[in-house]
JSON list of C-alpha atoms in Angstrom, two decimals:
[
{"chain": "X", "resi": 1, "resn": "UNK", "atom": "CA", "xyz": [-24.34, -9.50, 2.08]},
{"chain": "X", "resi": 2, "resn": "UNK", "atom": "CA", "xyz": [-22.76, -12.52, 2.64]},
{"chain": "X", "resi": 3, "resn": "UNK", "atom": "CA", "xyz": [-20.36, -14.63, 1.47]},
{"chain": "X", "resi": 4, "resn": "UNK", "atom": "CA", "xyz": [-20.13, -19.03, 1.00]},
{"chain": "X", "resi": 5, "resn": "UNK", "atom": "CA", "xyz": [-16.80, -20.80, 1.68]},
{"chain": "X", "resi": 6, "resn": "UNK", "atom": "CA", "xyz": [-16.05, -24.68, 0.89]},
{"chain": "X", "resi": 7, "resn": "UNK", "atom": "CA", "xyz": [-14.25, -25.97, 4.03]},
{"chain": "X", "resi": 8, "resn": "UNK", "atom": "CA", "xyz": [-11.86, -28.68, 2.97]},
{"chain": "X", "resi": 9, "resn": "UNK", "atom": "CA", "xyz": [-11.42, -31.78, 5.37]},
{"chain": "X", "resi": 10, "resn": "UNK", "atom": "CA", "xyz": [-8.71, -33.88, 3.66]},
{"chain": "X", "resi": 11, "resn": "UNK", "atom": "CA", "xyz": [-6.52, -31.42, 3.10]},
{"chain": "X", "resi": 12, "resn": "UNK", "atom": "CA", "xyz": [-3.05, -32.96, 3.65]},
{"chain": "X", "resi": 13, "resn": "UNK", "atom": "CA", "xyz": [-0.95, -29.76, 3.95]},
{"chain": "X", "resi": 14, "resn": "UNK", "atom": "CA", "xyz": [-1.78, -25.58, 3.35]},
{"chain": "X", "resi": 15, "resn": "UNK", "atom": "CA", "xyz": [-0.92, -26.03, -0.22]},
{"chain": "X", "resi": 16, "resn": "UNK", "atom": "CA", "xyz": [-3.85, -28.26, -0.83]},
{"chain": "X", "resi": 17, "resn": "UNK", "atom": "CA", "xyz": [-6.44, -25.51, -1.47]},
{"chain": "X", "resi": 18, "resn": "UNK", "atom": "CA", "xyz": [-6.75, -23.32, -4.50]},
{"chain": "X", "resi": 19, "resn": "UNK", "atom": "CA", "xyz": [-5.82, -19.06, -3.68]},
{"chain": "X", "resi": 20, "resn": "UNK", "atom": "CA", "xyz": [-6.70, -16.22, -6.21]},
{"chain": "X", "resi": 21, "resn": "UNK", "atom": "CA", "xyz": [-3.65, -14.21, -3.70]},
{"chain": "X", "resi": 22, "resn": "UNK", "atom": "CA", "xyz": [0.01, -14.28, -4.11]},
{"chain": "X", "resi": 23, "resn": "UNK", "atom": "CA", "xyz": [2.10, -12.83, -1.27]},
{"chain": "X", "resi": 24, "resn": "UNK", "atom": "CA", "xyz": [5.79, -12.64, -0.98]},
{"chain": "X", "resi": 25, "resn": "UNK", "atom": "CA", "xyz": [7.94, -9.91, 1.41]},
{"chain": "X", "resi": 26, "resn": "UNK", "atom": "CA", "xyz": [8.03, -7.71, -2.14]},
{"chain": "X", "resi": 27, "resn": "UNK", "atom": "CA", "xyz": [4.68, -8.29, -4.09]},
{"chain": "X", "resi": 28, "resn": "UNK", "atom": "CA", "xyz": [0.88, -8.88, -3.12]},
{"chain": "X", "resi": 29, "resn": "UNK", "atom": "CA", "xyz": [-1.40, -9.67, -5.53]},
{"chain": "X", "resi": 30, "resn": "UNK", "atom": "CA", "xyz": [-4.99, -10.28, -5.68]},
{"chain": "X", "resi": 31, "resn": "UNK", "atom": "CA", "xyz": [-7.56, -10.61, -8.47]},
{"chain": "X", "resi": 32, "resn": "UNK", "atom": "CA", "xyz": [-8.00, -6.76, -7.54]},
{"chain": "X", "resi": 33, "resn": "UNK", "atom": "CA", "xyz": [-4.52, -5.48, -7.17]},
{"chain": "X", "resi": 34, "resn": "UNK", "atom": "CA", "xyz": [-1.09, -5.67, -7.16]},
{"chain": "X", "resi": 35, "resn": "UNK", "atom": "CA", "xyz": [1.23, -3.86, -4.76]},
{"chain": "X", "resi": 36, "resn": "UNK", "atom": "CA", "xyz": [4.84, -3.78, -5.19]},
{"chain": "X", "resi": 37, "resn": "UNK", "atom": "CA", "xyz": [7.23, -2.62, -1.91]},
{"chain": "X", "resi": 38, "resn": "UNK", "atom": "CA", "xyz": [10.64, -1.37, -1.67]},
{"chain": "X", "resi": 39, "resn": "UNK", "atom": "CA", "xyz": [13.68, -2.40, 0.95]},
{"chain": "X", "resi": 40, "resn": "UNK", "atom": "CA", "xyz": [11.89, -0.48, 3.74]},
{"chain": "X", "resi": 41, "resn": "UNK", "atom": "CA", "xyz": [8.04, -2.46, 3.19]},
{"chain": "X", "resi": 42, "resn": "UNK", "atom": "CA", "xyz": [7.13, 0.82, 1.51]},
{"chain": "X", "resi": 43, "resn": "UNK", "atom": "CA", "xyz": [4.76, 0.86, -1.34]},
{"chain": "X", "resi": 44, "resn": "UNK", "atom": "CA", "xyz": [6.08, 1.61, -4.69]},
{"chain": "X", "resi": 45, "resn": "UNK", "atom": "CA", "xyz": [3.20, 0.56, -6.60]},
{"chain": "X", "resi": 46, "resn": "UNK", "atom": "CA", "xyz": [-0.52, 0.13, -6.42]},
{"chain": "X", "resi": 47, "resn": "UNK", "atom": "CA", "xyz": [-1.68, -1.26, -9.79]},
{"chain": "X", "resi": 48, "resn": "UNK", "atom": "CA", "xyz": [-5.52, -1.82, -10.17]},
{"chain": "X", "resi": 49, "resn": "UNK", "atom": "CA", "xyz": [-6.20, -4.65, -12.21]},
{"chain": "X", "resi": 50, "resn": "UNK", "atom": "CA", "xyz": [-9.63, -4.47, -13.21]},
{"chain": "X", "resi": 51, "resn": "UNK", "atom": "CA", "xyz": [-9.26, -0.29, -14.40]},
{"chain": "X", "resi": 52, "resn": "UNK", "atom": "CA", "xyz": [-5.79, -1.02, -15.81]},
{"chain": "X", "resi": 53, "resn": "UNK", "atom": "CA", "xyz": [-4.21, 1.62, -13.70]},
{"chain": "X", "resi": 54, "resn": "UNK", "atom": "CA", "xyz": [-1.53, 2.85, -11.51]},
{"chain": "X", "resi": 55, "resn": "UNK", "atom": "CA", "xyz": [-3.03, 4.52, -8.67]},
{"chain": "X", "resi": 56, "resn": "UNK", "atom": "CA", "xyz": [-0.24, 5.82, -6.94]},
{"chain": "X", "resi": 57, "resn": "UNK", "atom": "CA", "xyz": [1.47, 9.12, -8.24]},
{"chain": "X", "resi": 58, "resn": "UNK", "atom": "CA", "xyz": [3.95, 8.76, -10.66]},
{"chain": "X", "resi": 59, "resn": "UNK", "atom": "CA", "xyz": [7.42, 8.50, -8.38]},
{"chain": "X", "resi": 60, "resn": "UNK", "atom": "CA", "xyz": [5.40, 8.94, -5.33]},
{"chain": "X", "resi": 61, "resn": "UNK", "atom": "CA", "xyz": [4.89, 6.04, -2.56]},
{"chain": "X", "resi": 62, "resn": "UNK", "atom": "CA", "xyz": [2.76, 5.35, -0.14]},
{"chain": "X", "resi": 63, "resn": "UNK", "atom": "CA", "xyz": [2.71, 4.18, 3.65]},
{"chain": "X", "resi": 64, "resn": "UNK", "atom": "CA", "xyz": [5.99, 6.16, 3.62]},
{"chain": "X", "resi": 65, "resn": "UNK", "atom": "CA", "xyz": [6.40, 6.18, 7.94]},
{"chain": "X", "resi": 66, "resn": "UNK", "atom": "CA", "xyz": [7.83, 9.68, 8.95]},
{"chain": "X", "resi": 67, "resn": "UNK", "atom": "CA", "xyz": [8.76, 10.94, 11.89]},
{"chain": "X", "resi": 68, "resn": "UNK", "atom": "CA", "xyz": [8.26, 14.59, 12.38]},
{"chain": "X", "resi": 69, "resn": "UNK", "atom": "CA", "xyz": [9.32, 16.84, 15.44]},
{"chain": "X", "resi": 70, "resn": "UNK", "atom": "CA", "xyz": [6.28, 18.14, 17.84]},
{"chain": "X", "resi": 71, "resn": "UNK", "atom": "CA", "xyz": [7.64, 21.32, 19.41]},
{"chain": "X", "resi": 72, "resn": "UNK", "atom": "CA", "xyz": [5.02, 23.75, 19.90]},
{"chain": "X", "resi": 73, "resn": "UNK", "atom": "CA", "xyz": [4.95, 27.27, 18.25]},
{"chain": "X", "resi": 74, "resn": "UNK", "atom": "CA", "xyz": [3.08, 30.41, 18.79]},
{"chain": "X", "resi": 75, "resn": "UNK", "atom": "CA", "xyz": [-0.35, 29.65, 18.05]},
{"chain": "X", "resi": 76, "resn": "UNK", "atom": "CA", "xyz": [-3.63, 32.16, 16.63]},
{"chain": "X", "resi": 77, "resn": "UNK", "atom": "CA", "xyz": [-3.99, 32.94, 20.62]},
{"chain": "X", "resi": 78, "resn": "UNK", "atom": "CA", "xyz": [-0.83, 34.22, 21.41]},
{"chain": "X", "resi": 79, "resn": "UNK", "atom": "CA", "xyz": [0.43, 31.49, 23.64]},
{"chain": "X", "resi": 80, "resn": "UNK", "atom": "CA", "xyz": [2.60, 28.19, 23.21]},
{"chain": "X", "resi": 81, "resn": "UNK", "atom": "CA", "xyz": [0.64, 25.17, 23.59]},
{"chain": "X", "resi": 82, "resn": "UNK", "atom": "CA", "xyz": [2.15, 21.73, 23.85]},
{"chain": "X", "resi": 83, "resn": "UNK", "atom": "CA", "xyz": [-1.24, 19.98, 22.52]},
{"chain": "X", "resi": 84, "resn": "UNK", "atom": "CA", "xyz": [-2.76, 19.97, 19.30]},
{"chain": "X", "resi": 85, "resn": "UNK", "atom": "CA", "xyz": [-0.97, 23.33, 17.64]},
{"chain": "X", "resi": 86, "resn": "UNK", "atom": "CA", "xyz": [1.35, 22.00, 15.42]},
{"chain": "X", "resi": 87, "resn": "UNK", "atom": "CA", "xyz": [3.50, 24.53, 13.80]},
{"chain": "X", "resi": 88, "resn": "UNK", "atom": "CA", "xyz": [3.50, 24.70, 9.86]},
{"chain": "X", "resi": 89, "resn": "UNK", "atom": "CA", "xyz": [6.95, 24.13, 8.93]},
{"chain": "X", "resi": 90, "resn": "UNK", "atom": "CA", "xyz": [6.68, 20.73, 10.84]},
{"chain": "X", "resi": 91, "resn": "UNK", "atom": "CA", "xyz": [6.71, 19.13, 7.00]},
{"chain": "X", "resi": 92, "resn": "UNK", "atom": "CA", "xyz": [9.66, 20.19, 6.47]},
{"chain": "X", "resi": 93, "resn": "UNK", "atom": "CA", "xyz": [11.88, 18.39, 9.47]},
{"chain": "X", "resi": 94, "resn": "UNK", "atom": "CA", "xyz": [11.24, 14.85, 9.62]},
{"chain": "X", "resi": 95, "resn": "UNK", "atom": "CA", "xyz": [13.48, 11.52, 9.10]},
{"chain": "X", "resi": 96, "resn": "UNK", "atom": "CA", "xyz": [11.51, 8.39, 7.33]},
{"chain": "X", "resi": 97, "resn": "UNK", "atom": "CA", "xyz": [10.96, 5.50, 9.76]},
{"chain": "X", "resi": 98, "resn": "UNK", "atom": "CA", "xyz": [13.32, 2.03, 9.11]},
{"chain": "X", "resi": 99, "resn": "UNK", "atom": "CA", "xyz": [14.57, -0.19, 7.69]},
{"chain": "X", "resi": 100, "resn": "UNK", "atom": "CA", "xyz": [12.40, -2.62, 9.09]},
{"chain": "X", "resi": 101, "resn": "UNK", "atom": "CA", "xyz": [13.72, -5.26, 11.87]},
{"chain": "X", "resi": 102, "resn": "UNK", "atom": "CA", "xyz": [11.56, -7.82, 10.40]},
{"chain": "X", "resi": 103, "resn": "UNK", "atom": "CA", "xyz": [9.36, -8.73, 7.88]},
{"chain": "X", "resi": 104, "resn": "UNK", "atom": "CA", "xyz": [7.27, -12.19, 7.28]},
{"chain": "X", "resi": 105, "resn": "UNK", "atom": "CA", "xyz": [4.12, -13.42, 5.98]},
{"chain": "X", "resi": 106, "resn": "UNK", "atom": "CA", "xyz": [1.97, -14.20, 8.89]},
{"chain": "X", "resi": 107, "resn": "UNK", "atom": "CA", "xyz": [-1.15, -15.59, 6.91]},
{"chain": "X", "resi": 108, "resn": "UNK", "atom": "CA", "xyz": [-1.59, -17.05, 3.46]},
{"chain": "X", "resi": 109, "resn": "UNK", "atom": "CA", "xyz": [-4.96, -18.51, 2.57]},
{"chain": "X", "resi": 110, "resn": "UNK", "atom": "CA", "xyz": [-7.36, -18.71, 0.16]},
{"chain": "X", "resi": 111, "resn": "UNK", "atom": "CA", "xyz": [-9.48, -15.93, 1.34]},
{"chain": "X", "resi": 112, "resn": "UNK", "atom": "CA", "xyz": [-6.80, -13.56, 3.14]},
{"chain": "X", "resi": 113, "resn": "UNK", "atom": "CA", "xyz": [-3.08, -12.70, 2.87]},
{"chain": "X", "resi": 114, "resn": "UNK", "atom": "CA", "xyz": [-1.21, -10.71, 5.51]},
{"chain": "X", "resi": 115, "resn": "UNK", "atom": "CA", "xyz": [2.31, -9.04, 5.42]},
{"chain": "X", "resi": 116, "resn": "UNK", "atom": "CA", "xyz": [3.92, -8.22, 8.99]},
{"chain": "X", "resi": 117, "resn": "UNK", "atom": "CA", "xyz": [6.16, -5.53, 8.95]},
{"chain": "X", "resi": 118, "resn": "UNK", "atom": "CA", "xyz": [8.38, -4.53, 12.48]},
{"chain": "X", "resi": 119, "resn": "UNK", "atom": "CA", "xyz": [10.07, -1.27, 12.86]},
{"chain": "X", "resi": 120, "resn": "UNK", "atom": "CA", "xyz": [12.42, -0.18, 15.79]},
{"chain": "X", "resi": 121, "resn": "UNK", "atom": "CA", "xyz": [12.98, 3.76, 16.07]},
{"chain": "X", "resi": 122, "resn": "UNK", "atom": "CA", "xyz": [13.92, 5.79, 19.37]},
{"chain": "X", "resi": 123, "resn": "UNK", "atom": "CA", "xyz": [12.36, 3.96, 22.08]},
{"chain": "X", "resi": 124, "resn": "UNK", "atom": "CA", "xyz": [9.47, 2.85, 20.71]},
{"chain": "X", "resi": 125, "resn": "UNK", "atom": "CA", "xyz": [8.31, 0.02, 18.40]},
{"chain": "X", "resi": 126, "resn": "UNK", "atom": "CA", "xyz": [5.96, -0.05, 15.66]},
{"chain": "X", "resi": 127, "resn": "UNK", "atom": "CA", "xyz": [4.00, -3.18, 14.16]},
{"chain": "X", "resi": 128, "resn": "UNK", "atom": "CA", "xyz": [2.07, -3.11, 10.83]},
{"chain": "X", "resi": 129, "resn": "UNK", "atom": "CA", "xyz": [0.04, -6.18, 9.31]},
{"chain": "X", "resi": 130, "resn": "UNK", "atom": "CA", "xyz": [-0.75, -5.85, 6.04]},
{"chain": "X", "resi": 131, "resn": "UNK", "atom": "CA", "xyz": [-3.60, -7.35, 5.20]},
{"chain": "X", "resi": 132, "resn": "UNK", "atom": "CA", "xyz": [-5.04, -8.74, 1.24]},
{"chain": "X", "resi": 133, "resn": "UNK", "atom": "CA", "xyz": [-8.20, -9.96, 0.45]},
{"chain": "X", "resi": 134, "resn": "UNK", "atom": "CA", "xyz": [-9.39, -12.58, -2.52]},
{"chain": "X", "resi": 135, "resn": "UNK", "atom": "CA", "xyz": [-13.27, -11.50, -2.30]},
{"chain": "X", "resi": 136, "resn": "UNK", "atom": "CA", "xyz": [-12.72, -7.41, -2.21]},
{"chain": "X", "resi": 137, "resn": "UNK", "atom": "CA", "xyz": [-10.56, -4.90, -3.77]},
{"chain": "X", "resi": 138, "resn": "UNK", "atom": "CA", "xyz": [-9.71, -3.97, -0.18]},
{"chain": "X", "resi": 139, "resn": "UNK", "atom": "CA", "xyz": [-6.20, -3.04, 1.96]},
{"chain": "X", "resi": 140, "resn": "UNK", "atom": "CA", "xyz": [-6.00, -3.25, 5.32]},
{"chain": "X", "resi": 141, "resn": "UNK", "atom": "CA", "xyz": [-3.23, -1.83, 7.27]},
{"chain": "X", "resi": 142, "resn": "UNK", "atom": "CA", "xyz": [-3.46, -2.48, 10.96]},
{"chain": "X", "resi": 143, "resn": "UNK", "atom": "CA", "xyz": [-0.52, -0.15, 12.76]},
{"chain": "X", "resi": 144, "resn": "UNK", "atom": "CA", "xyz": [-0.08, -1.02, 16.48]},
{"chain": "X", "resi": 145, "resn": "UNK", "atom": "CA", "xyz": [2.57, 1.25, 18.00]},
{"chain": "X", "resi": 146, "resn": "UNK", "atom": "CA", "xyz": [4.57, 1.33, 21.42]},
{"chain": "X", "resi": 147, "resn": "UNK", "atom": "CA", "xyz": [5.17, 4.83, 21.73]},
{"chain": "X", "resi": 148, "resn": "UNK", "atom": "CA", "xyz": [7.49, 6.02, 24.06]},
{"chain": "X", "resi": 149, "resn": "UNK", "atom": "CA", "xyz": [8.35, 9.50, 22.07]},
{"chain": "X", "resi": 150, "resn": "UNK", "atom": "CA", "xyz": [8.76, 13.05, 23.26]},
{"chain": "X", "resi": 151, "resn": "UNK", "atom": "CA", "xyz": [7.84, 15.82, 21.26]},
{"chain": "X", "resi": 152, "resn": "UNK", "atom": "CA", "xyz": [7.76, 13.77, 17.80]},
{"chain": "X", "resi": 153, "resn": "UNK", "atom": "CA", "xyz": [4.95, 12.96, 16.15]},
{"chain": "X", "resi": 154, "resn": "UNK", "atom": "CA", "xyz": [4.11, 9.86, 13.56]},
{"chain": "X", "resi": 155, "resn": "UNK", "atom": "CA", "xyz": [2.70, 10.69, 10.15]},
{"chain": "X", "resi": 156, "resn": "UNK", "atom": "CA", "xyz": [2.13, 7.80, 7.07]},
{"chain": "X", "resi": 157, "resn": "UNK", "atom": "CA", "xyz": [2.24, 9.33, 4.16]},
{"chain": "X", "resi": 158, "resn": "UNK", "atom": "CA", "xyz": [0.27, 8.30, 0.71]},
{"chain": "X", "resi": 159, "resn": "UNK", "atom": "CA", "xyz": [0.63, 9.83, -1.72]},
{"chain": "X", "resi": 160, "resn": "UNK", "atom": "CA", "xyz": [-2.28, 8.43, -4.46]},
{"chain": "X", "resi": 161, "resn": "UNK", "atom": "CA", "xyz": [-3.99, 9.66, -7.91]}
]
């Protein structure tokens, strides 16, 4: 498929053209959805326009950053392995990831809107653009992270319907 877009010469300033998205450091809204965050950027609620729905659990949130240990256990072969055998009970020791050193709106336009949320923790650093469309009931969230972490592990949980 494909899509047209009107590119507008004149314009005099960014607020000259006419956007279907609304983004602040709290609320994005398109003419698909509506996603409300809390203190640390995480999402509190996912409302779908069109269906008239909620589609996070109720009390739940989503892109909820936790950091979990990584310490190998026994594993099904006998031995301790310090790759991908992850012991069970990992769920249950974590610490959630922020408050966030920064957050700002890095684009606001007619066809896209994108949140960028910064998070220190350890020695490492963690960068997430949130990212709106006006054409599709779409989310992006593009995580870069500089990981400098031993024997902890990243998980983002959501947590939807």
């Amino acid at each position: 498929g494909y899509k047209t877009f009107q590119i507008l010469r004149n314009c005099k300033s960014k607020n000259d053209f006419f956007s279907t998205l609304k983004i602040s450091k709290r609320e994005c809204v398109s003419p698909w959805l509506r996603m409300k965050f809390n203190d640390n950027a995480e999402v509190i609620s996912l409302y779908d326009t069109r269906e008239e729905r909620e589609i996070l659990q109720p009390k739940k949130m989503a892109n909820e950053l936790r950091l979990h240990e990584d310490i190998p256990g026994p594993n099904m072969y006998g031995g301790d392995n310090d790759a991908w055998d992850i012991s069970y009970s990992y769920r249950h020791k974590y610490r959630k990831i922020g408050p966030p050193k920064r957050i700002k709106i890095i684009e606001r336009g007619p066809i896209r809107g994108t949140l960028q949320v910064e998070y220190e923790f350890g020695q490492s650093q963690l960068v997430q653009e949130i990212c709106f469309y006006a054409h599709t009931p779409r989310i992006d969230f593009k995580t870069t992270v500089n990981w400098h972490e031993n024997h902890k592990m990243m998980r983002d949980r959501k947590s939807v319907v």
